[in-house]
């Protein structure tokens, strides 16, 4: 009788121990046509979290927006423009902290351009100038790029907000 129970239980044990599948094993693809999910708290994929959130002590599961407002003024970066000062991310925080913005290079997720802006005065608007990407040598190829942002208390403290913006680069 014991042998029969063990034989019946073995398939159940094997199937219940199946590994969980990683449904999104890479960085998400940018989508410049749909901007409805931008500038809001979101969950990063495992590779995104491993790359951009690894140094922080606490990353919440739900969002707490410490901003009076946050947005991007334009979604198009013109490589050949010399007088355009767009795009830039602007925000006004309720709490002091640091805004980190990362833009992975295409097909090289371990390499990225980054910005860090410390906010000490919560009564003024802060800007992060994305248009400085034009100064890269060689310039970025035309296409859609994703900017990941993380707003945290310190370099390795608590994450308060995280999300993305997508921009399009044109020549």
PDB file of N, CA, C and O in Angstrom, residues 69-138:
ATOM      1  N   UNK A  69       4.918  67.200  -9.869  1.00  0.00           N
ATOM      2  CA  UNK A  69       4.707  66.863 -11.271  1.00  0.00           C
ATOM      3  C   UNK A  69       6.011  66.344 -11.849  1.00  0.00           C
ATOM      4  O   UNK A  69       7.094  66.581 -11.316  1.00  0.00           O
ATOM      5  N   UNK A  70       5.875  65.607 -12.944  1.00  0.00           N
ATOM      6  CA  UNK A  70       7.022  65.061 -13.660  1.00  0.00           C
ATOM      7  C   UNK A  70       6.575  64.764 -15.081  1.00  0.00           C
ATOM      8  O   UNK A  70       5.533  64.154 -15.290  1.00  0.00           O
ATOM      9  N   UNK A  71       7.352  65.219 -16.071  1.00  0.00           N
ATOM     10  CA  UNK A  71       7.030  64.900 -17.455  1.00  0.00           C
ATOM     11  C   UNK A  71       8.234  65.176 -18.346  1.00  0.00           C
ATOM     12  O   UNK A  71       9.260  65.654 -17.891  1.00  0.00           O
ATOM     13  N   UNK A  72       8.070  64.844 -19.612  1.00  0.00           N
ATOM     14  CA  UNK A  72       9.105  65.114 -20.601  1.00  0.00           C
ATOM     15  C   UNK A  72       8.513  66.121 -21.581  1.00  0.00           C
ATOM     16  O   UNK A  72       7.347  66.011 -21.961  1.00  0.00           O
ATOM     17  N   UNK A  73       9.275  67.140 -21.947  1.00  0.00           N
ATOM     18  CA  UNK A  73       8.699  68.226 -22.744  1.00  0.00           C
ATOM     19  C   UNK A  73       8.547  67.877 -24.223  1.00  0.00           C
ATOM     20  O   UNK A  73       7.717  68.453 -24.908  1.00  0.00           O
ATOM     21  N   UNK A  74       9.360  66.944 -24.731  1.00  0.00           N
ATOM     22  CA  UNK A  74       9.289  66.577 -26.143  1.00  0.00           C
ATOM     23  C   UNK A  74       9.796  65.152 -26.267  1.00  0.00           C
ATOM     24  O   UNK A  74      10.629  64.710 -25.481  1.00  0.00           O
ATOM     25  N   UNK A  75       9.322  64.433 -27.259  1.00  0.00           N
ATOM     26  CA  UNK A  75       9.724  63.038 -27.428  1.00  0.00           C
ATOM     27  C   UNK A  75      10.589  62.820 -28.658  1.00  0.00           C
ATOM     28  O   UNK A  75      10.881  61.700 -29.006  1.00  0.00           O
ATOM     29  N   UNK A  76      11.014  63.894 -29.297  1.00  0.00           N
ATOM     30  CA  UNK A  76      11.844  63.771 -30.493  1.00  0.00           C
ATOM     31  C   UNK A  76      13.158  64.508 -30.264  1.00  0.00           C
ATOM     32  O   UNK A  76      13.172  65.671 -29.862  1.00  0.00           O
ATOM     33  N   UNK A  77      14.252  63.815 -30.517  1.00  0.00           N
ATOM     34  CA  UNK A  77      15.584  64.405 -30.466  1.00  0.00           C
ATOM     35  C   UNK A  77      16.100  64.480 -31.897  1.00  0.00           C
ATOM     36  O   UNK A  77      16.216  63.449 -32.571  1.00  0.00           O
ATOM     37  N   UNK A  78      16.372  65.678 -32.374  1.00  0.00           N
ATOM     38  CA  UNK A  78      16.902  65.869 -33.714  1.00  0.00           C
ATOM     39  C   UNK A  78      18.422  65.942 -33.622  1.00  0.00           C
ATOM     40  O   UNK A  78      18.970  66.867 -33.020  1.00  0.00           O
ATOM     41  N   UNK A  79      19.109  64.972 -34.222  1.00  0.00           N
ATOM     42  CA  UNK A  79      20.573  64.903 -34.165  1.00  0.00           C
ATOM     43  C   UNK A  79      21.244  66.138 -34.752  1.00  0.00           C
ATOM     44  O   UNK A  79      22.254  66.584 -34.252  1.00  0.00           O
ATOM     45  N   UNK A  80      20.684  66.671 -35.818  1.00  0.00           N
ATOM     46  CA  UNK A  80      21.344  67.768 -36.516  1.00  0.00           C
ATOM     47  C   UNK A  80      20.940  69.153 -35.994  1.00  0.00           C
ATOM     48  O   UNK A  80      21.450  70.161 -36.466  1.00  0.00           O
ATOM     49  N   UNK A  81      20.048  69.217 -35.049  1.00  0.00           N
ATOM     50  CA  UNK A  81      19.612  70.518 -34.520  1.00  0.00           C
ATOM     51  C   UNK A  81      20.709  71.105 -33.641  1.00  0.00           C
ATOM     52  O   UNK A  81      21.320  70.416 -32.848  1.00  0.00           O
ATOM     53  N   UNK A  82      20.960  72.378 -33.800  1.00  0.00           N
ATOM     54  CA  UNK A  82      21.976  73.040 -32.971  1.00  0.00           C
ATOM     55  C   UNK A  82      21.375  74.070 -32.027  1.00  0.00           C
ATOM     56  O   UNK A  82      22.032  74.507 -31.097  1.00  0.00           O
ATOM     57  N   UNK A  83      20.148  74.457 -32.277  1.00  0.00           N
ATOM     58  CA  UNK A  83      19.526  75.471 -31.431  1.00  0.00           C
ATOM     59  C   UNK A  83      18.369  74.924 -30.604  1.00  0.00           C
ATOM     60  O   UNK A  83      17.783  75.652 -29.823  1.00  0.00           O
ATOM     61  N   UNK A  84      18.036  73.650 -30.767  1.00  0.00           N
ATOM     62  CA  UNK A  84      16.922  73.058 -30.025  1.00  0.00           C
ATOM     63  C   UNK A  84      17.407  72.539 -28.674  1.00  0.00           C
ATOM     64  O   UNK A  84      18.394  71.804 -28.604  1.00  0.00           O
ATOM     65  N   UNK A  85      16.730  72.941 -27.625  1.00  0.00           N
ATOM     66  CA  UNK A  85      17.078  72.476 -26.286  1.00  0.00           C
ATOM     67  C   UNK A  85      16.006  71.519 -25.784  1.00  0.00           C
ATOM     68  O   UNK A  85      15.490  71.660 -24.675  1.00  0.00           O
ATOM     69  N   UNK A  86      15.677  70.545 -26.611  1.00  0.00           N
ATOM     70  CA  UNK A  86      14.685  69.527 -26.303  1.00  0.00           C
ATOM     71  C   UNK A  86      15.236  68.191 -26.741  1.00  0.00           C
ATOM     72  O   UNK A  86      16.008  68.123 -27.685  1.00  0.00           O
ATOM     73  N   UNK A  87      14.851  67.141 -26.123  1.00  0.00           N
ATOM     74  CA  UNK A  87      13.936  67.024 -24.991  1.00  0.00           C
ATOM     75  C   UNK A  87      14.663  67.124 -23.652  1.00  0.00           C
ATOM     76  O   UNK A  87      15.870  66.974 -23.578  1.00  0.00           O
ATOM     77  N   UNK A  88      13.875  67.358 -22.626  1.00  0.00           N
ATOM     78  CA  UNK A  88      14.370  67.307 -21.253  1.00  0.00           C
ATOM     79  C   UNK A  88      13.251  66.808 -20.349  1.00  0.00           C
ATOM     80  O   UNK A  88      12.073  66.976 -20.649  1.00  0.00           O
ATOM     81  N   UNK A  89      13.644  66.157 -19.282  1.00  0.00           N
ATOM     82  CA  UNK A  89      12.688  65.703 -18.274  1.00  0.00           C
ATOM     83  C   UNK A  89      12.638  66.785 -17.214  1.00  0.00           C
ATOM     84  O   UNK A  89      13.680  67.252 -16.739  1.00  0.00           O
ATOM     85  N   UNK A  90      11.439  67.208 -16.855  1.00  0.00           N
ATOM     86  CA  UNK A  90      11.310  68.209 -15.796  1.00  0.00           C
ATOM     87  C   UNK A  90      10.448  67.627 -14.685  1.00  0.00           C
ATOM     88  O   UNK A  90       9.501  66.883 -14.929  1.00  0.00           O
ATOM     89  N   UNK A  91      10.806  67.963 -13.466  1.00  0.00           N
ATOM     90  CA  UNK A  91      10.069  67.451 -12.316  1.00  0.00           C
ATOM     91  C   UNK A  91      10.234  68.386 -11.130  1.00  0.00           C
ATOM     92  O   UNK A  91      11.185  69.149 -11.052  1.00  0.00           O
ATOM     93  N   UNK A  92       9.280  68.325 -10.237  1.00  0.00           N
ATOM     94  CA  UNK A  92       9.331  69.085  -8.997  1.00  0.00           C
ATOM     95  C   UNK A  92       8.997  68.116  -7.858  1.00  0.00           C
ATOM     96  O   UNK A  92       7.850  67.710  -7.701  1.00  0.00           O
ATOM     97  N   UNK A  93      10.010  67.725  -7.086  1.00  0.00           N
ATOM     98  CA  UNK A  93       9.793  66.717  -6.046  1.00  0.00           C
ATOM     99  C   UNK A  93       9.227  67.304  -4.757  1.00  0.00           C
ATOM    100  O   UNK A  93       9.422  68.473  -4.454  1.00  0.00           O
ATOM    101  N   UNK A  94       8.523  66.452  -4.027  1.00  0.00           N
ATOM    102  CA  UNK A  94       8.037  66.814  -2.693  1.00  0.00           C
ATOM    103  C   UNK A  94       9.074  66.467  -1.630  1.00  0.00           C
ATOM    104  O   UNK A  94       9.047  67.008  -0.544  1.00  0.00           O
ATOM    105  N   UNK A  95       9.961  65.519  -1.966  1.00  0.00           N
ATOM    106  CA  UNK A  95      11.004  65.066  -1.042  1.00  0.00           C
ATOM    107  C   UNK A  95      12.367  65.221  -1.701  1.00  0.00           C
ATOM    108  O   UNK A  95      12.506  65.022  -2.900  1.00  0.00           O
ATOM    109  N   UNK A  96      13.367  65.548  -0.901  1.00  0.00           N
ATOM    110  CA  UNK A  96      14.729  65.615  -1.422  1.00  0.00           C
ATOM    111  C   UNK A  96      15.166  64.227  -1.868  1.00  0.00           C
ATOM    112  O   UNK A  96      14.778  63.224  -1.290  1.00  0.00           O
ATOM    113  N   UNK A  97      15.992  64.191  -2.890  1.00  0.00           N
ATOM    114  CA  UNK A  97      16.475  62.907  -3.366  1.00  0.00           C
ATOM    115  C   UNK A  97      17.334  63.059  -4.598  1.00  0.00           C
ATOM    116  O   UNK A  97      17.875  64.132  -4.878  1.00  0.00           O
ATOM    117  N   UNK A  98      17.456  61.947  -5.326  1.00  0.00           N
ATOM    118  CA  UNK A  98      18.256  61.924  -6.548  1.00  0.00           C
ATOM    119  C   UNK A  98      17.453  61.262  -7.653  1.00  0.00           C
ATOM    120  O   UNK A  98      16.830  60.239  -7.441  1.00  0.00           O
ATOM    121  N   UNK A  99      17.505  61.890  -8.819  1.00  0.00           N
ATOM    122  CA  UNK A  99      16.874  61.330 -10.006  1.00  0.00           C
ATOM    123  C   UNK A  99      17.978  60.729 -10.866  1.00  0.00           C
ATOM    124  O   UNK A  99      18.931  61.408 -11.226  1.00  0.00           O
ATOM    125  N   UNK A 100      17.826  59.450 -11.172  1.00  0.00           N
ATOM    126  CA  UNK A 100      18.742  58.740 -12.047  1.00  0.00           C
ATOM    127  C   UNK A 100      17.999  58.430 -13.340  1.00  0.00           C
ATOM    128  O   UNK A 100      16.883  57.923 -13.298  1.00  0.00           O
ATOM    129  N   UNK A 101      18.614  58.723 -14.471  1.00  0.00           N
ATOM    130  CA  UNK A 101      18.019  58.413 -15.768  1.00  0.00           C
ATOM    131  C   UNK A 101      19.062  57.615 -16.556  1.00  0.00           C
ATOM    132  O   UNK A 101      20.236  57.989 -16.592  1.00  0.00           O
ATOM    133  N   UNK A 102      18.609  56.506 -17.148  1.00  0.00           N
ATOM    134  CA  UNK A 102      19.490  55.622 -17.906  1.00  0.00           C
ATOM    135  C   UNK A 102      18.907  55.397 -19.296  1.00  0.00           C
ATOM    136  O   UNK A 102      17.714  55.183 -19.432  1.00  0.00           O
ATOM    137  N   UNK A 103      19.766  55.409 -20.304  1.00  0.00           N
ATOM    138  CA  UNK A 103      19.338  55.076 -21.651  1.00  0.00           C
ATOM    139  C   UNK A 103      20.277  54.012 -22.204  1.00  0.00           C
ATOM    140  O   UNK A 103      21.422  54.297 -22.567  1.00  0.00           O
ATOM    141  N   UNK A 104      19.814  52.747 -22.255  1.00  0.00           N
ATOM    142  CA  UNK A 104      20.659  51.689 -22.820  1.00  0.00           C
ATOM    143  C   UNK A 104      20.893  51.910 -24.310  1.00  0.00           C
ATOM    144  O   UNK A 104      20.019  52.373 -25.026  1.00  0.00           O
ATOM    145  N   UNK A 105      22.096  51.576 -24.757  1.00  0.00           N
ATOM    146  CA  UNK A 105      22.395  51.626 -26.177  1.00  0.00           C
ATOM    147  C   UNK A 105      21.808  50.397 -26.849  1.00  0.00           C
ATOM    148  O   UNK A 105      21.751  49.323 -26.252  1.00  0.00           O
ATOM    149  N   UNK A 106      21.363  50.510 -28.090  1.00  0.00           N
ATOM    150  CA  UNK A 106      20.730  49.377 -28.773  1.00  0.00           C
ATOM    151  C   UNK A 106      21.651  48.156 -28.836  1.00  0.00           C
ATOM    152  O   UNK A 106      22.834  48.280 -29.101  1.00  0.00           O
ATOM    153  N   UNK A 107      21.063  47.015 -28.561  1.00  0.00           N
ATOM    154  CA  UNK A 107      21.760  45.725 -28.612  1.00  0.00           C
ATOM    155  C   UNK A 107      22.946  45.627 -27.661  1.00  0.00           C
ATOM    156  O   UNK A 107      23.772  44.744 -27.800  1.00  0.00           O
ATOM    157  N   UNK A 108      23.058  46.541 -26.715  1.00  0.00           N
ATOM    158  CA  UNK A 108      24.119  46.515 -25.713  1.00  0.00           C
ATOM    159  C   UNK A 108      23.541  46.941 -24.359  1.00  0.00           C
ATOM    160  O   UNK A 108      23.878  47.998 -23.844  1.00  0.00           O
ATOM    161  N   UNK A 109      22.645  46.153 -23.755  1.00  0.00           N
ATOM    162  CA  UNK A 109      21.979  46.605 -22.536  1.00  0.00           C
ATOM    163  C   UNK A 109      22.919  46.854 -21.360  1.00  0.00           C
ATOM    164  O   UNK A 109      22.579  47.573 -20.445  1.00  0.00           O
ATOM    165  N   UNK A 110      24.128  46.283 -21.398  1.00  0.00           N
ATOM    166  CA  UNK A 110      25.059  46.524 -20.306  1.00  0.00           C
ATOM    167  C   UNK A 110      25.776  47.866 -20.451  1.00  0.00           C
ATOM    168  O   UNK A 110      26.469  48.299 -19.547  1.00  0.00           O
ATOM    169  N   UNK A 111      25.601  48.537 -21.597  1.00  0.00           N
ATOM    170  CA  UNK A 111      26.175  49.856 -21.819  1.00  0.00           C
ATOM    171  C   UNK A 111      25.042  50.858 -21.944  1.00  0.00           C
ATOM    172  O   UNK A 111      24.083  50.620 -22.663  1.00  0.00           O
ATOM    173  N   UNK A 112      25.166  51.966 -21.243  1.00  0.00           N
ATOM    174  CA  UNK A 112      24.111  52.956 -21.290  1.00  0.00           C
ATOM    175  C   UNK A 112      24.660  54.336 -20.973  1.00  0.00           C
ATOM    176  O   UNK A 112      25.714  54.489 -20.368  1.00  0.00           O
ATOM    177  N   UNK A 113      23.923  55.336 -21.400  1.00  0.00           N
ATOM    178  CA  UNK A 113      24.206  56.722 -21.066  1.00  0.00           C
ATOM    179  C   UNK A 113      23.392  57.027 -19.821  1.00  0.00           C
ATOM    180  O   UNK A 113      22.283  56.511 -19.656  1.00  0.00           O
ATOM    181  N   UNK A 114      23.919  57.838 -18.923  1.00  0.00           N
ATOM    182  CA  UNK A 114      23.161  58.092 -17.689  1.00  0.00           C
ATOM    183  C   UNK A 114      23.306  59.543 -17.232  1.00  0.00           C
ATOM    184  O   UNK A 114      24.260  60.230 -17.577  1.00  0.00           O
ATOM    185  N   UNK A 115      22.315  59.960 -16.471  1.00  0.00           N
ATOM    186  CA  UNK A 115      22.276  61.279 -15.851  1.00  0.00           C
ATOM    187  C   UNK A 115      21.925  61.093 -14.382  1.00  0.00           C
ATOM    188  O   UNK A 115      21.150  60.198 -14.031  1.00  0.00           O
ATOM    189  N   UNK A 116      22.459  61.965 -13.525  1.00  0.00           N
ATOM    190  CA  UNK A 116      22.099  61.965 -12.109  1.00  0.00           C
ATOM    191  C   UNK A 116      21.885  63.414 -11.704  1.00  0.00           C
ATOM    192  O   UNK A 116      22.728  64.266 -11.962  1.00  0.00           O
ATOM    193  N   UNK A 117      20.748  63.677 -11.099  1.00  0.00           N
ATOM    194  CA  UNK A 117      20.435  65.041 -10.653  1.00  0.00           C
ATOM    195  C   UNK A 117      19.998  64.984  -9.197  1.00  0.00           C
ATOM    196  O   UNK A 117      19.041  64.297  -8.845  1.00  0.00           O
ATOM    197  N   UNK A 118      20.713  65.705  -8.338  1.00  0.00           N
ATOM    198  CA  UNK A 118      20.372  65.778  -6.915  1.00  0.00           C
ATOM    199  C   UNK A 118      19.427  66.945  -6.688  1.00  0.00           C
ATOM    200  O   UNK A 118      19.669  68.048  -7.181  1.00  0.00           O
ATOM    201  N   UNK A 119      18.350  66.691  -5.961  1.00  0.00           N
ATOM    202  CA  UNK A 119      17.402  67.763  -5.637  1.00  0.00           C
ATOM    203  C   UNK A 119      17.508  68.075  -4.150  1.00  0.00           C
ATOM    204  O   UNK A 119      17.273  67.223  -3.307  1.00  0.00           O
ATOM    205  N   UNK A 120      17.895  69.298  -3.852  1.00  0.00           N
ATOM    206  CA  UNK A 120      17.985  69.720  -2.454  1.00  0.00           C
ATOM    207  C   UNK A 120      16.909  70.737  -2.110  1.00  0.00           C
ATOM    208  O   UNK A 120      16.555  70.878  -0.954  1.00  0.00           O
ATOM    209  N   UNK A 121      16.394  71.427  -3.109  1.00  0.00           N
ATOM    210  CA  UNK A 121      15.347  72.422  -2.890  1.00  0.00           C
ATOM    211  C   UNK A 121      14.052  71.911  -3.524  1.00  0.00           C
ATOM    212  O   UNK A 121      13.961  71.776  -4.738  1.00  0.00           O
ATOM    213  N   UNK A 122      13.072  71.634  -2.705  1.00  0.00           N
ATOM    214  CA  UNK A 122      11.812  71.080  -3.205  1.00  0.00           C
ATOM    215  C   UNK A 122      10.827  72.163  -3.643  1.00  0.00           C
ATOM    216  O   UNK A 122       9.672  71.864  -3.907  1.00  0.00           O
ATOM    217  N   UNK A 123      11.291  73.391  -3.763  1.00  0.00           N
ATOM    218  CA  UNK A 123      10.408  74.474  -4.200  1.00  0.00           C
ATOM    219  C   UNK A 123      10.706  74.922  -5.626  1.00  0.00           C
ATOM    220  O   UNK A 123      10.074  75.848  -6.109  1.00  0.00           O
ATOM    221  N   UNK A 124      11.683  74.282  -6.270  1.00  0.00           N
ATOM    222  CA  UNK A 124      12.034  74.672  -7.628  1.00  0.00           C
ATOM    223  C   UNK A 124      11.956  73.466  -8.561  1.00  0.00           C
ATOM    224  O   UNK A 124      12.141  72.324  -8.155  1.00  0.00           O
ATOM    225  N   UNK A 125      11.695  73.761  -9.830  1.00  0.00           N
ATOM    226  CA  UNK A 125      11.658  72.720 -10.858  1.00  0.00           C
ATOM    227  C   UNK A 125      13.078  72.306 -11.217  1.00  0.00           C
ATOM    228  O   UNK A 125      13.971  73.136 -11.313  1.00  0.00           O
ATOM    229  N   UNK A 126      13.277  71.023 -11.415  1.00  0.00           N
ATOM    230  CA  UNK A 126      14.577  70.482 -11.811  1.00  0.00           C
ATOM    231  C   UNK A 126      14.443  69.904 -13.211  1.00  0.00           C
ATOM    232  O   UNK A 126      13.422  69.317 -13.551  1.00  0.00           O
ATOM    233  N   UNK A 127      15.504  70.058 -14.018  1.00  0.00           N
ATOM    234  CA  UNK A 127      15.490  69.535 -15.384  1.00  0.00           C
ATOM    235  C   UNK A 127      16.693  68.637 -15.607  1.00  0.00           C
ATOM    236  O   UNK A 127      17.784  68.905 -15.125  1.00  0.00           O
ATOM    237  N   UNK A 128      16.464  67.616 -16.413  1.00  0.00           N
ATOM    238  CA  UNK A 128      17.543  66.749 -16.880  1.00  0.00           C
ATOM    239  C   UNK A 128      17.552  66.864 -18.392  1.00  0.00           C
ATOM    240  O   UNK A 128      16.576  66.505 -19.051  1.00  0.00           O
ATOM    241  N   UNK A 129      18.639  67.367 -18.922  1.00  0.00           N
ATOM    242  CA  UNK A 129      18.730  67.665 -20.352  1.00  0.00           C
ATOM    243  C   UNK A 129      19.104  66.423 -21.151  1.00  0.00           C
ATOM    244  O   UNK A 129      20.259  66.009 -21.174  1.00  0.00           O
ATOM    245  N   UNK A 130      18.122  65.866 -21.826  1.00  0.00           N
ATOM    246  CA  UNK A 130      18.334  64.689 -22.661  1.00  0.00           C
ATOM    247  C   UNK A 130      18.990  65.085 -23.984  1.00  0.00           C
ATOM    248  O   UNK A 130      19.681  64.292 -24.607  1.00  0.00           O
ATOM    249  N   UNK A 131      18.828  66.331 -24.395  1.00  0.00           N
ATOM    250  CA  UNK A 131      19.361  66.773 -25.679  1.00  0.00           C
ATOM    251  C   UNK A 131      20.884  66.708 -25.738  1.00  0.00           C
ATOM    252  O   UNK A 131      21.472  66.776 -26.812  1.00  0.00           O
ATOM    253  N   UNK A 132      21.555  66.517 -24.603  1.00  0.00           N
ATOM    254  CA  UNK A 132      23.013  66.358 -24.613  1.00  0.00           C
ATOM    255  C   UNK A 132      23.451  65.098 -25.356  1.00  0.00           C
ATOM    256  O   UNK A 132      24.622  64.949 -25.685  1.00  0.00           O
ATOM    257  N   UNK A 133      22.519  64.202 -25.628  1.00  0.00           N
ATOM    258  CA  UNK A 133      22.845  62.995 -26.398  1.00  0.00           C
ATOM    259  C   UNK A 133      23.375  63.330 -27.784  1.00  0.00           C
ATOM    260  O   UNK A 133      24.066  62.529 -28.396  1.00  0.00           O
ATOM    261  N   UNK A 134      23.050  64.509 -28.291  1.00  0.00           N
ATOM    262  CA  UNK A 134      23.552  64.915 -29.616  1.00  0.00           C
ATOM    263  C   UNK A 134      25.071  65.010 -29.640  1.00  0.00           C
ATOM    264  O   UNK A 134      25.695  64.934 -30.676  1.00  0.00           O
ATOM    265  N   UNK A 135      25.677  65.187 -28.473  1.00  0.00           N
ATOM    266  CA  UNK A 135      27.124  65.362 -28.389  1.00  0.00           C
ATOM    267  C   UNK A 135      27.884  64.042 -28.450  1.00  0.00           C
ATOM    268  O   UNK A 135      29.114  64.048 -28.483  1.00  0.00           O
ATOM    269  N   UNK A 136      27.167  62.918 -28.443  1.00  0.00           N
ATOM    270  CA  UNK A 136      27.842  61.627 -28.526  1.00  0.00           C
ATOM    271  C   UNK A 136      28.557  61.494 -29.855  1.00  0.00           C
ATOM    272  O   UNK A 136      28.107  61.985 -30.877  1.00  0.00           O
ATOM    273  N   UNK A 137      29.680  60.818 -29.839  1.00  0.00           N
ATOM    274  CA  UNK A 137      30.412  60.582 -31.074  1.00  0.00           C
ATOM    275  C   UNK A 137      30.607  59.088 -31.221  1.00  0.00           C
ATOM    276  O   UNK A 137      31.328  58.503 -30.435  1.00  0.00           O
ATOM    277  N   UNK A 138      30.044  58.392 -32.163  1.00  0.00           N
ATOM    278  CA  UNK A 138      29.146  58.889 -33.202  1.00  0.00           C
ATOM    279  C   UNK A 138      27.742  59.121 -32.641  1.00  0.00           C
ATOM    280  O   UNK A 138      27.387  58.575 -31.608  1.00  0.00           O
TER     281      UNK A 138
END
